[in-house]
């Protein structure tokens, strides 16, 4: 986690945070992020004598006192690490910066990676959702007076910064860097078993088969369906239909998030090697649980930051399925980015459902008026089917 200098303290202000948490704007300092004990031991054994620029995150360094005393630690950062008695004072006196563990918070604010469904739903098989990590974190975040507490603000800001860095690292490495990321936005209310849910799953499957990485808001409804379709993109048609039928037995997360999540976990258990996709949910909407089919989950406390990052990541374009207020907001937030953006940075916007976007929620006429005469004019599209949406992106 590359904090650089102490500028991270300004991340409490959302305007600064939107830049820092995105992790892709401006120069990045050449720091060494040490995220596991094996890496620390290997580096020290390999002859490291100066830890300047090292950022050690959440490591249990007990038993490493001799190694720490043998190296120069001036300019090193230790974030949420555990030391032998007296070692923390020794490191501080020699110029290291120690970020202490933040007690009484149900999450690691210095975490080095994104969440997985199994982590957020740890204990799902035997415990109700209300006792699982995702629910406990949400309940912590809404405790009376929590937003006014400095320690809570600091913990959530550090957490979101860490998630931003982990997301940046993911999308700049491995197979992700070779795949265009396409966002799927749409209503959270589409129940399992509905035509809308099946079509969103079909869209996610088609996009993944085209070689795109699918990203959603990580929640239920169309978001869950798109992540499901991407996850099962290499499965047979029969397996996909069986999964949809199994999920339809629990149409929504009300009245029981536990039953809803267990149905999804059972599908994942039957298909353990699904195609990776991304979900970017938020505890701001804590009443909407994250879906189990996004293999990589970047969950934020700050919703404004989460929305800005989701739009920024989708350089391959965004497909907007029928939705209401939230989806309309996302359409025009994306439109604003394209309206003022450089011609080379304009990303496709594909609205699915002519009747929906021309008559029921007439976003299309306004979008077309905004685009007229701008660089984005050739990048907005209105289609009727998910197949047409995929074809638009194929011809880009």
mmCIF file with all atom_site columns, C-alpha atoms in Angstrom, residues 58-245:
data_model
loop_
_atom_site.group_PDB
_atom_site.id
_atom_site.type_symbol
_atom_site.label_atom_id
_atom_site.label_alt_id
_atom_site.label_comp_id
_atom_site.label_asym_id
_atom_site.label_entity_id
_atom_site.label_seq_id
_atom_site.pdbx_PDB_ins_code
_atom_site.Cartn_x
_atom_site.Cartn_y
_atom_site.Cartn_z
_atom_site.occupancy
_atom_site.B_iso_or_equiv
_atom_site.pdbx_formal_charge
_atom_site.auth_seq_id
_atom_site.auth_comp_id
_atom_site.auth_asym_id
_atom_site.auth_atom_id
_atom_site.pdbx_PDB_model_num
ATOM 1   C CA . UNK A 1 58  ? -0.383  -6.062  8.917   1.00 0.00 ? 58  UNK A CA 1
ATOM 2   C CA . UNK A 1 59  ? 2.609   -8.349  9.515   1.00 0.00 ? 59  UNK A CA 1
ATOM 3   C CA . UNK A 1 60  ? 3.254   -10.303 12.698  1.00 0.00 ? 60  UNK A CA 1
ATOM 4   C CA . UNK A 1 61  ? 6.935   -9.435  13.158  1.00 0.00 ? 61  UNK A CA 1
ATOM 5   C CA . UNK A 1 62  ? 7.324   -11.051 16.535  1.00 0.00 ? 62  UNK A CA 1
ATOM 6   C CA . UNK A 1 63  ? 10.513  -13.081 16.545  1.00 0.00 ? 63  UNK A CA 1
ATOM 7   C CA . UNK A 1 64  ? 12.135  -10.730 14.005  1.00 0.00 ? 64  UNK A CA 1
ATOM 8   C CA . UNK A 1 65  ? 13.710  -8.368  16.530  1.00 0.00 ? 65  UNK A CA 1
ATOM 9   C CA . UNK A 1 66  ? 17.258  -9.340  15.589  1.00 0.00 ? 66  UNK A CA 1
ATOM 10  C CA . UNK A 1 67  ? 16.571  -8.798  11.900  1.00 0.00 ? 67  UNK A CA 1
ATOM 11  C CA . UNK A 1 68  ? 14.924  -5.426  12.526  1.00 0.00 ? 68  UNK A CA 1
ATOM 12  C CA . UNK A 1 69  ? 17.815  -4.260  14.702  1.00 0.00 ? 69  UNK A CA 1
ATOM 13  C CA . UNK A 1 70  ? 20.336  -5.203  12.025  1.00 0.00 ? 70  UNK A CA 1
ATOM 14  C CA . UNK A 1 71  ? 18.930  -2.920  9.322   1.00 0.00 ? 71  UNK A CA 1
ATOM 15  C CA . UNK A 1 72  ? 18.441  0.820   8.841   1.00 0.00 ? 72  UNK A CA 1
ATOM 16  C CA . UNK A 1 73  ? 14.733  1.539   9.307   1.00 0.00 ? 73  UNK A CA 1
ATOM 17  C CA . UNK A 1 74  ? 14.716  5.309   8.785   1.00 0.00 ? 74  UNK A CA 1
ATOM 18  C CA . UNK A 1 75  ? 11.942  6.124   6.314   1.00 0.00 ? 75  UNK A CA 1
ATOM 19  C CA . UNK A 1 76  ? 10.243  2.743   6.658   1.00 0.00 ? 76  UNK A CA 1
ATOM 20  C CA . UNK A 1 77  ? 6.515   2.456   7.449   1.00 0.00 ? 77  UNK A CA 1
ATOM 21  C CA . UNK A 1 78  ? 4.944   -0.297  9.535   1.00 0.00 ? 78  UNK A CA 1
ATOM 22  C CA . UNK A 1 79  ? 1.160   -0.291  9.255   1.00 0.00 ? 79  UNK A CA 1
ATOM 23  C CA . UNK A 1 80  ? -0.810  -2.318  11.780  1.00 0.00 ? 80  UNK A CA 1
ATOM 24  C CA . UNK A 1 81  ? 2.116   -4.670  12.484  1.00 0.00 ? 81  UNK A CA 1
ATOM 25  C CA . UNK A 1 82  ? 2.774   -6.662  15.660  1.00 0.00 ? 82  UNK A CA 1
ATOM 26  C CA . UNK A 1 83  ? 6.212   -6.573  17.323  1.00 0.00 ? 83  UNK A CA 1
ATOM 27  C CA . UNK A 1 84  ? 8.092   -8.096  20.243  1.00 0.00 ? 84  UNK A CA 1
ATOM 28  C CA . UNK A 1 85  ? 7.899   -6.085  23.474  1.00 0.00 ? 85  UNK A CA 1
ATOM 29  C CA . UNK A 1 86  ? 9.974   -2.914  23.240  1.00 0.00 ? 86  UNK A CA 1
ATOM 30  C CA . UNK A 1 87  ? 10.555  -3.219  19.499  1.00 0.00 ? 87  UNK A CA 1
ATOM 31  C CA . UNK A 1 88  ? 8.036   -0.556  18.513  1.00 0.00 ? 88  UNK A CA 1
ATOM 32  C CA . UNK A 1 89  ? 9.836   2.081   20.585  1.00 0.00 ? 89  UNK A CA 1
ATOM 33  C CA . UNK A 1 90  ? 13.178  0.954   19.167  1.00 0.00 ? 90  UNK A CA 1
ATOM 34  C CA . UNK A 1 91  ? 11.938  1.384   15.609  1.00 0.00 ? 91  UNK A CA 1
ATOM 35  C CA . UNK A 1 92  ? 10.438  4.804   16.295  1.00 0.00 ? 92  UNK A CA 1
ATOM 36  C CA . UNK A 1 93  ? 13.685  6.015   17.878  1.00 0.00 ? 93  UNK A CA 1
ATOM 37  C CA . UNK A 1 94  ? 15.557  5.001   14.723  1.00 0.00 ? 94  UNK A CA 1
ATOM 38  C CA . UNK A 1 95  ? 13.274  6.882   12.325  1.00 0.00 ? 95  UNK A CA 1
ATOM 39  C CA . UNK A 1 96  ? 10.576  4.387   11.383  1.00 0.00 ? 96  UNK A CA 1
ATOM 40  C CA . UNK A 1 97  ? 6.962   5.511   11.131  1.00 0.00 ? 97  UNK A CA 1
ATOM 41  C CA . UNK A 1 98  ? 4.588   3.216   13.044  1.00 0.00 ? 98  UNK A CA 1
ATOM 42  C CA . UNK A 1 99  ? 0.884   3.220   12.259  1.00 0.00 ? 99  UNK A CA 1
ATOM 43  C CA . UNK A 1 100 ? -0.724  1.396   15.186  1.00 0.00 ? 100 UNK A CA 1
ATOM 44  C CA . UNK A 1 101 ? -3.442  -1.195  15.025  1.00 0.00 ? 101 UNK A CA 1
ATOM 45  C CA . UNK A 1 102 ? -6.843  0.432   15.356  1.00 0.00 ? 102 UNK A CA 1
ATOM 46  C CA . UNK A 1 103 ? -8.707  -1.465  18.031  1.00 0.00 ? 103 UNK A CA 1
ATOM 47  C CA . UNK A 1 104 ? -12.452 -2.058  18.175  1.00 0.00 ? 104 UNK A CA 1
ATOM 48  C CA . UNK A 1 105 ? -12.952 -2.006  14.404  1.00 0.00 ? 105 UNK A CA 1
ATOM 49  C CA . UNK A 1 106 ? -14.224 -5.213  12.743  1.00 0.00 ? 106 UNK A CA 1
ATOM 50  C CA . UNK A 1 107 ? -11.932 -4.941  9.694   1.00 0.00 ? 107 UNK A CA 1
ATOM 51  C CA . UNK A 1 108 ? -8.282  -4.459  8.801   1.00 0.00 ? 108 UNK A CA 1
ATOM 52  C CA . UNK A 1 109 ? -7.773  -0.832  7.666   1.00 0.00 ? 109 UNK A CA 1
ATOM 53  C CA . UNK A 1 110 ? -4.323  -1.745  6.345   1.00 0.00 ? 110 UNK A CA 1
ATOM 54  C CA . UNK A 1 111 ? -5.441  -4.743  4.288   1.00 0.00 ? 111 UNK A CA 1
ATOM 55  C CA . UNK A 1 112 ? -3.295  -5.583  1.282   1.00 0.00 ? 112 UNK A CA 1
ATOM 56  C CA . UNK A 1 113 ? -5.909  -7.031  -1.072  1.00 0.00 ? 113 UNK A CA 1
ATOM 57  C CA . UNK A 1 114 ? -9.513  -6.975  -2.179  1.00 0.00 ? 114 UNK A CA 1
ATOM 58  C CA . UNK A 1 115 ? -12.240 -9.031  -0.542  1.00 0.00 ? 115 UNK A CA 1
ATOM 59  C CA . UNK A 1 116 ? -13.531 -12.373 -1.744  1.00 0.00 ? 116 UNK A CA 1
ATOM 60  C CA . UNK A 1 117 ? -17.120 -13.540 -1.236  1.00 0.00 ? 117 UNK A CA 1
ATOM 61  C CA . UNK A 1 118 ? -15.837 -16.244 1.090   1.00 0.00 ? 118 UNK A CA 1
ATOM 62  C CA . UNK A 1 119 ? -14.207 -13.615 3.330   1.00 0.00 ? 119 UNK A CA 1
ATOM 63  C CA . UNK A 1 120 ? -17.202 -11.284 3.562   1.00 0.00 ? 120 UNK A CA 1
ATOM 64  C CA . UNK A 1 121 ? -19.530 -14.260 4.106   1.00 0.00 ? 121 UNK A CA 1
ATOM 65  C CA . UNK A 1 122 ? -17.197 -16.261 6.355   1.00 0.00 ? 122 UNK A CA 1
ATOM 66  C CA . UNK A 1 123 ? -19.320 -18.564 8.525   1.00 0.00 ? 123 UNK A CA 1
ATOM 67  C CA . UNK A 1 124 ? -22.306 -18.506 6.152   1.00 0.00 ? 124 UNK A CA 1
ATOM 68  C CA . UNK A 1 125 ? -22.860 -22.262 6.294   1.00 0.00 ? 125 UNK A CA 1
ATOM 69  C CA . UNK A 1 126 ? -23.612 -22.282 10.010  1.00 0.00 ? 126 UNK A CA 1
ATOM 70  C CA . UNK A 1 127 ? -24.411 -18.710 11.053  1.00 0.00 ? 127 UNK A CA 1
ATOM 71  C CA . UNK A 1 128 ? -27.014 -16.126 10.044  1.00 0.00 ? 128 UNK A CA 1
ATOM 72  C CA . UNK A 1 129 ? -25.901 -13.241 7.859   1.00 0.00 ? 129 UNK A CA 1
ATOM 73  C CA . UNK A 1 130 ? -26.225 -10.805 10.764  1.00 0.00 ? 130 UNK A CA 1
ATOM 74  C CA . UNK A 1 131 ? -23.226 -12.493 12.432  1.00 0.00 ? 131 UNK A CA 1
ATOM 75  C CA . UNK A 1 132 ? -20.967 -12.502 9.349   1.00 0.00 ? 132 UNK A CA 1
ATOM 76  C CA . UNK A 1 133 ? -18.118 -10.038 8.633   1.00 0.00 ? 133 UNK A CA 1
ATOM 77  C CA . UNK A 1 134 ? -20.026 -8.039  5.999   1.00 0.00 ? 134 UNK A CA 1
ATOM 78  C CA . UNK A 1 135 ? -22.956 -7.395  8.334   1.00 0.00 ? 135 UNK A CA 1
ATOM 79  C CA . UNK A 1 136 ? -20.748 -6.703  11.358  1.00 0.00 ? 136 UNK A CA 1
ATOM 80  C CA . UNK A 1 137 ? -18.795 -4.055  9.429   1.00 0.00 ? 137 UNK A CA 1
ATOM 81  C CA . UNK A 1 138 ? -21.998 -2.372  8.270   1.00 0.00 ? 138 UNK A CA 1
ATOM 82  C CA . UNK A 1 139 ? -23.422 -2.331  11.805  1.00 0.00 ? 139 UNK A CA 1
ATOM 83  C CA . UNK A 1 140 ? -20.158 -0.793  13.055  1.00 0.00 ? 140 UNK A CA 1
ATOM 84  C CA . UNK A 1 141 ? -20.383 1.924   10.407  1.00 0.00 ? 141 UNK A CA 1
ATOM 85  C CA . UNK A 1 142 ? -23.869 3.061   11.429  1.00 0.00 ? 142 UNK A CA 1
ATOM 86  C CA . UNK A 1 143 ? -23.412 3.174   15.183  1.00 0.00 ? 143 UNK A CA 1
ATOM 87  C CA . UNK A 1 144 ? -24.675 6.463   16.654  1.00 0.00 ? 144 UNK A CA 1
ATOM 88  C CA . UNK A 1 145 ? -22.006 9.153   16.518  1.00 0.00 ? 145 UNK A CA 1
ATOM 89  C CA . UNK A 1 146 ? -19.644 7.003   14.470  1.00 0.00 ? 146 UNK A CA 1
ATOM 90  C CA . UNK A 1 147 ? -19.310 9.596   11.699  1.00 0.00 ? 147 UNK A CA 1
ATOM 91  C CA . UNK A 1 148 ? -18.105 12.194  14.221  1.00 0.00 ? 148 UNK A CA 1
ATOM 92  C CA . UNK A 1 149 ? -15.409 10.002  15.775  1.00 0.00 ? 149 UNK A CA 1
ATOM 93  C CA . UNK A 1 150 ? -11.857 10.685  14.606  1.00 0.00 ? 150 UNK A CA 1
ATOM 94  C CA . UNK A 1 151 ? -10.747 7.070   15.056  1.00 0.00 ? 151 UNK A CA 1
ATOM 95  C CA . UNK A 1 152 ? -13.690 5.762   13.037  1.00 0.00 ? 152 UNK A CA 1
ATOM 96  C CA . UNK A 1 153 ? -13.124 8.324   10.289  1.00 0.00 ? 153 UNK A CA 1
ATOM 97  C CA . UNK A 1 154 ? -9.438  7.456   10.171  1.00 0.00 ? 154 UNK A CA 1
ATOM 98  C CA . UNK A 1 155 ? -10.111 3.706   10.099  1.00 0.00 ? 155 UNK A CA 1
ATOM 99  C CA . UNK A 1 156 ? -12.627 3.929   7.249   1.00 0.00 ? 156 UNK A CA 1
ATOM 100 C CA . UNK A 1 157 ? -10.434 6.351   5.262   1.00 0.00 ? 157 UNK A CA 1
ATOM 101 C CA . UNK A 1 158 ? -7.381  4.116   5.647   1.00 0.00 ? 158 UNK A CA 1
ATOM 102 C CA . UNK A 1 159 ? -9.482  1.115   4.635   1.00 0.00 ? 159 UNK A CA 1
ATOM 103 C CA . UNK A 1 160 ? -10.808 2.797   1.487   1.00 0.00 ? 160 UNK A CA 1
ATOM 104 C CA . UNK A 1 161 ? -7.314  3.936   0.579   1.00 0.00 ? 161 UNK A CA 1
ATOM 105 C CA . UNK A 1 162 ? -6.055  0.367   0.957   1.00 0.00 ? 162 UNK A CA 1
ATOM 106 C CA . UNK A 1 163 ? -8.904  -0.966  -1.188  1.00 0.00 ? 163 UNK A CA 1
ATOM 107 C CA . UNK A 1 164 ? -8.114  1.643   -3.850  1.00 0.00 ? 164 UNK A CA 1
ATOM 108 C CA . UNK A 1 165 ? -4.495  0.574   -3.963  1.00 0.00 ? 165 UNK A CA 1
ATOM 109 C CA . UNK A 1 166 ? -5.407  -3.117  -4.075  1.00 0.00 ? 166 UNK A CA 1
ATOM 110 C CA . UNK A 1 167 ? -7.840  -2.455  -6.913  1.00 0.00 ? 167 UNK A CA 1
ATOM 111 C CA . UNK A 1 168 ? -5.200  -0.501  -8.805  1.00 0.00 ? 168 UNK A CA 1
ATOM 112 C CA . UNK A 1 169 ? -2.705  -3.339  -8.377  1.00 0.00 ? 169 UNK A CA 1
ATOM 113 C CA . UNK A 1 170 ? -5.250  -5.908  -9.574  1.00 0.00 ? 170 UNK A CA 1
ATOM 114 C CA . UNK A 1 171 ? -6.173  -4.053  -12.750 1.00 0.00 ? 171 UNK A CA 1
ATOM 115 C CA . UNK A 1 172 ? -2.528  -3.387  -13.608 1.00 0.00 ? 172 UNK A CA 1
ATOM 116 C CA . UNK A 1 173 ? -1.400  -6.986  -13.353 1.00 0.00 ? 173 UNK A CA 1
ATOM 117 C CA . UNK A 1 174 ? -1.939  -10.485 -14.696 1.00 0.00 ? 174 UNK A CA 1
ATOM 118 C CA . UNK A 1 175 ? -4.842  -11.168 -17.063 1.00 0.00 ? 175 UNK A CA 1
ATOM 119 C CA . UNK A 1 176 ? -6.662  -7.998  -16.031 1.00 0.00 ? 176 UNK A CA 1
ATOM 120 C CA . UNK A 1 177 ? -4.218  -5.704  -17.783 1.00 0.00 ? 177 UNK A CA 1
ATOM 121 C CA . UNK A 1 178 ? -4.857  -7.486  -21.082 1.00 0.00 ? 178 UNK A CA 1
ATOM 122 C CA . UNK A 1 179 ? -8.647  -7.279  -20.901 1.00 0.00 ? 179 UNK A CA 1
ATOM 123 C CA . UNK A 1 180 ? -10.861 -4.251  -21.380 1.00 0.00 ? 180 UNK A CA 1
ATOM 124 C CA . UNK A 1 181 ? -13.124 -3.694  -18.383 1.00 0.00 ? 181 UNK A CA 1
ATOM 125 C CA . UNK A 1 182 ? -16.780 -3.247  -19.291 1.00 0.00 ? 182 UNK A CA 1
ATOM 126 C CA . UNK A 1 183 ? -19.242 -2.075  -16.675 1.00 0.00 ? 183 UNK A CA 1
ATOM 127 C CA . UNK A 1 184 ? -22.801 -3.329  -16.343 1.00 0.00 ? 184 UNK A CA 1
ATOM 128 C CA . UNK A 1 185 ? -25.214 -1.007  -14.565 1.00 0.00 ? 185 UNK A CA 1
ATOM 129 C CA . UNK A 1 186 ? -28.852 -1.731  -13.874 1.00 0.00 ? 186 UNK A CA 1
ATOM 130 C CA . UNK A 1 187 ? -31.617 -2.022  -11.345 1.00 0.00 ? 187 UNK A CA 1
ATOM 131 C CA . UNK A 1 188 ? -30.986 -3.781  -8.047  1.00 0.00 ? 188 UNK A CA 1
ATOM 132 C CA . UNK A 1 189 ? -34.614 -4.877  -7.890  1.00 0.00 ? 189 UNK A CA 1
ATOM 133 C CA . UNK A 1 190 ? -34.563 -7.473  -10.707 1.00 0.00 ? 190 UNK A CA 1
ATOM 134 C CA . UNK A 1 191 ? -35.453 -10.728 -8.875  1.00 0.00 ? 191 UNK A CA 1
ATOM 135 C CA . UNK A 1 192 ? -33.907 -14.075 -9.596  1.00 0.00 ? 192 UNK A CA 1
ATOM 136 C CA . UNK A 1 193 ? -36.174 -16.035 -11.895 1.00 0.00 ? 193 UNK A CA 1
ATOM 137 C CA . UNK A 1 194 ? -37.261 -12.945 -13.836 1.00 0.00 ? 194 UNK A CA 1
ATOM 138 C CA . UNK A 1 195 ? -36.637 -12.240 -17.527 1.00 0.00 ? 195 UNK A CA 1
ATOM 139 C CA . UNK A 1 196 ? -34.622 -9.178  -16.512 1.00 0.00 ? 196 UNK A CA 1
ATOM 140 C CA . UNK A 1 197 ? -32.316 -11.269 -14.330 1.00 0.00 ? 197 UNK A CA 1
ATOM 141 C CA . UNK A 1 198 ? -31.795 -13.853 -17.068 1.00 0.00 ? 198 UNK A CA 1
ATOM 142 C CA . UNK A 1 199 ? -31.009 -11.154 -19.648 1.00 0.00 ? 199 UNK A CA 1
ATOM 143 C CA . UNK A 1 200 ? -28.468 -9.498  -17.363 1.00 0.00 ? 200 UNK A CA 1
ATOM 144 C CA . UNK A 1 201 ? -26.832 -12.892 -16.824 1.00 0.00 ? 201 UNK A CA 1
ATOM 145 C CA . UNK A 1 202 ? -26.773 -13.429 -20.575 1.00 0.00 ? 202 UNK A CA 1
ATOM 146 C CA . UNK A 1 203 ? -25.093 -10.050 -21.026 1.00 0.00 ? 203 UNK A CA 1
ATOM 147 C CA . UNK A 1 204 ? -22.383 -10.847 -18.475 1.00 0.00 ? 204 UNK A CA 1
ATOM 148 C CA . UNK A 1 205 ? -21.772 -14.204 -20.140 1.00 0.00 ? 205 UNK A CA 1
ATOM 149 C CA . UNK A 1 206 ? -21.514 -12.737 -23.630 1.00 0.00 ? 206 UNK A CA 1
ATOM 150 C CA . UNK A 1 207 ? -19.165 -9.967  -22.487 1.00 0.00 ? 207 UNK A CA 1
ATOM 151 C CA . UNK A 1 208 ? -16.847 -12.433 -20.735 1.00 0.00 ? 208 UNK A CA 1
ATOM 152 C CA . UNK A 1 209 ? -16.840 -14.692 -23.789 1.00 0.00 ? 209 UNK A CA 1
ATOM 153 C CA . UNK A 1 210 ? -15.807 -11.687 -25.878 1.00 0.00 ? 210 UNK A CA 1
ATOM 154 C CA . UNK A 1 211 ? -12.753 -11.351 -23.636 1.00 0.00 ? 211 UNK A CA 1
ATOM 155 C CA . UNK A 1 212 ? -13.957 -8.433  -21.529 1.00 0.00 ? 212 UNK A CA 1
ATOM 156 C CA . UNK A 1 213 ? -13.619 -8.261  -17.763 1.00 0.00 ? 213 UNK A CA 1
ATOM 157 C CA . UNK A 1 214 ? -17.058 -7.545  -16.287 1.00 0.00 ? 214 UNK A CA 1
ATOM 158 C CA . UNK A 1 215 ? -17.421 -4.980  -13.502 1.00 0.00 ? 215 UNK A CA 1
ATOM 159 C CA . UNK A 1 216 ? -20.603 -4.136  -11.608 1.00 0.00 ? 216 UNK A CA 1
ATOM 160 C CA . UNK A 1 217 ? -21.690 -2.305  -8.499  1.00 0.00 ? 217 UNK A CA 1
ATOM 161 C CA . UNK A 1 218 ? -21.412 -5.656  -6.741  1.00 0.00 ? 218 UNK A CA 1
ATOM 162 C CA . UNK A 1 219 ? -24.928 -5.797  -5.350  1.00 0.00 ? 219 UNK A CA 1
ATOM 163 C CA . UNK A 1 220 ? -28.104 -7.807  -6.029  1.00 0.00 ? 220 UNK A CA 1
ATOM 164 C CA . UNK A 1 221 ? -30.456 -7.740  -9.023  1.00 0.00 ? 221 UNK A CA 1
ATOM 165 C CA . UNK A 1 222 ? -28.948 -7.005  -12.426 1.00 0.00 ? 222 UNK A CA 1
ATOM 166 C CA . UNK A 1 223 ? -25.534 -6.621  -10.802 1.00 0.00 ? 223 UNK A CA 1
ATOM 167 C CA . UNK A 1 224 ? -25.616 -10.123 -9.357  1.00 0.00 ? 224 UNK A CA 1
ATOM 168 C CA . UNK A 1 225 ? -26.909 -11.508 -12.645 1.00 0.00 ? 225 UNK A CA 1
ATOM 169 C CA . UNK A 1 226 ? -24.115 -9.902  -14.695 1.00 0.00 ? 226 UNK A CA 1
ATOM 170 C CA . UNK A 1 227 ? -21.459 -11.227 -12.311 1.00 0.00 ? 227 UNK A CA 1
ATOM 171 C CA . UNK A 1 228 ? -23.142 -14.650 -12.433 1.00 0.00 ? 228 UNK A CA 1
ATOM 172 C CA . UNK A 1 229 ? -23.116 -14.671 -16.237 1.00 0.00 ? 229 UNK A CA 1
ATOM 173 C CA . UNK A 1 230 ? -19.450 -13.708 -16.325 1.00 0.00 ? 230 UNK A CA 1
ATOM 174 C CA . UNK A 1 231 ? -18.571 -16.303 -13.676 1.00 0.00 ? 231 UNK A CA 1
ATOM 175 C CA . UNK A 1 232 ? -20.283 -19.103 -15.665 1.00 0.00 ? 232 UNK A CA 1
ATOM 176 C CA . UNK A 1 233 ? -19.129 -17.867 -19.074 1.00 0.00 ? 233 UNK A CA 1
ATOM 177 C CA . UNK A 1 234 ? -17.238 -21.106 -19.742 1.00 0.00 ? 234 UNK A CA 1
ATOM 178 C CA . UNK A 1 235 ? -19.958 -23.373 -18.383 1.00 0.00 ? 235 UNK A CA 1
ATOM 179 C CA . UNK A 1 236 ? -22.405 -25.197 -20.651 1.00 0.00 ? 236 UNK A CA 1
ATOM 180 C CA . UNK A 1 237 ? -25.786 -23.706 -21.506 1.00 0.00 ? 237 UNK A CA 1
ATOM 181 C CA . UNK A 1 238 ? -27.392 -26.471 -19.471 1.00 0.00 ? 238 UNK A CA 1
ATOM 182 C CA . UNK A 1 239 ? -25.303 -25.646 -16.412 1.00 0.00 ? 239 UNK A CA 1
ATOM 183 C CA . UNK A 1 240 ? -26.209 -21.957 -16.699 1.00 0.00 ? 240 UNK A CA 1
ATOM 184 C CA . UNK A 1 241 ? -29.921 -22.755 -16.918 1.00 0.00 ? 241 UNK A CA 1
ATOM 185 C CA . UNK A 1 242 ? -29.619 -25.077 -13.926 1.00 0.00 ? 242 UNK A CA 1
ATOM 186 C CA . UNK A 1 243 ? -27.922 -22.349 -11.929 1.00 0.00 ? 243 UNK A CA 1
ATOM 187 C CA . UNK A 1 244 ? -30.633 -19.826 -12.832 1.00 0.00 ? 244 UNK A CA 1
ATOM 188 C CA . UNK A 1 245 ? -33.320 -22.319 -11.805 1.00 0.00 ? 245 UNK A CA 1
#
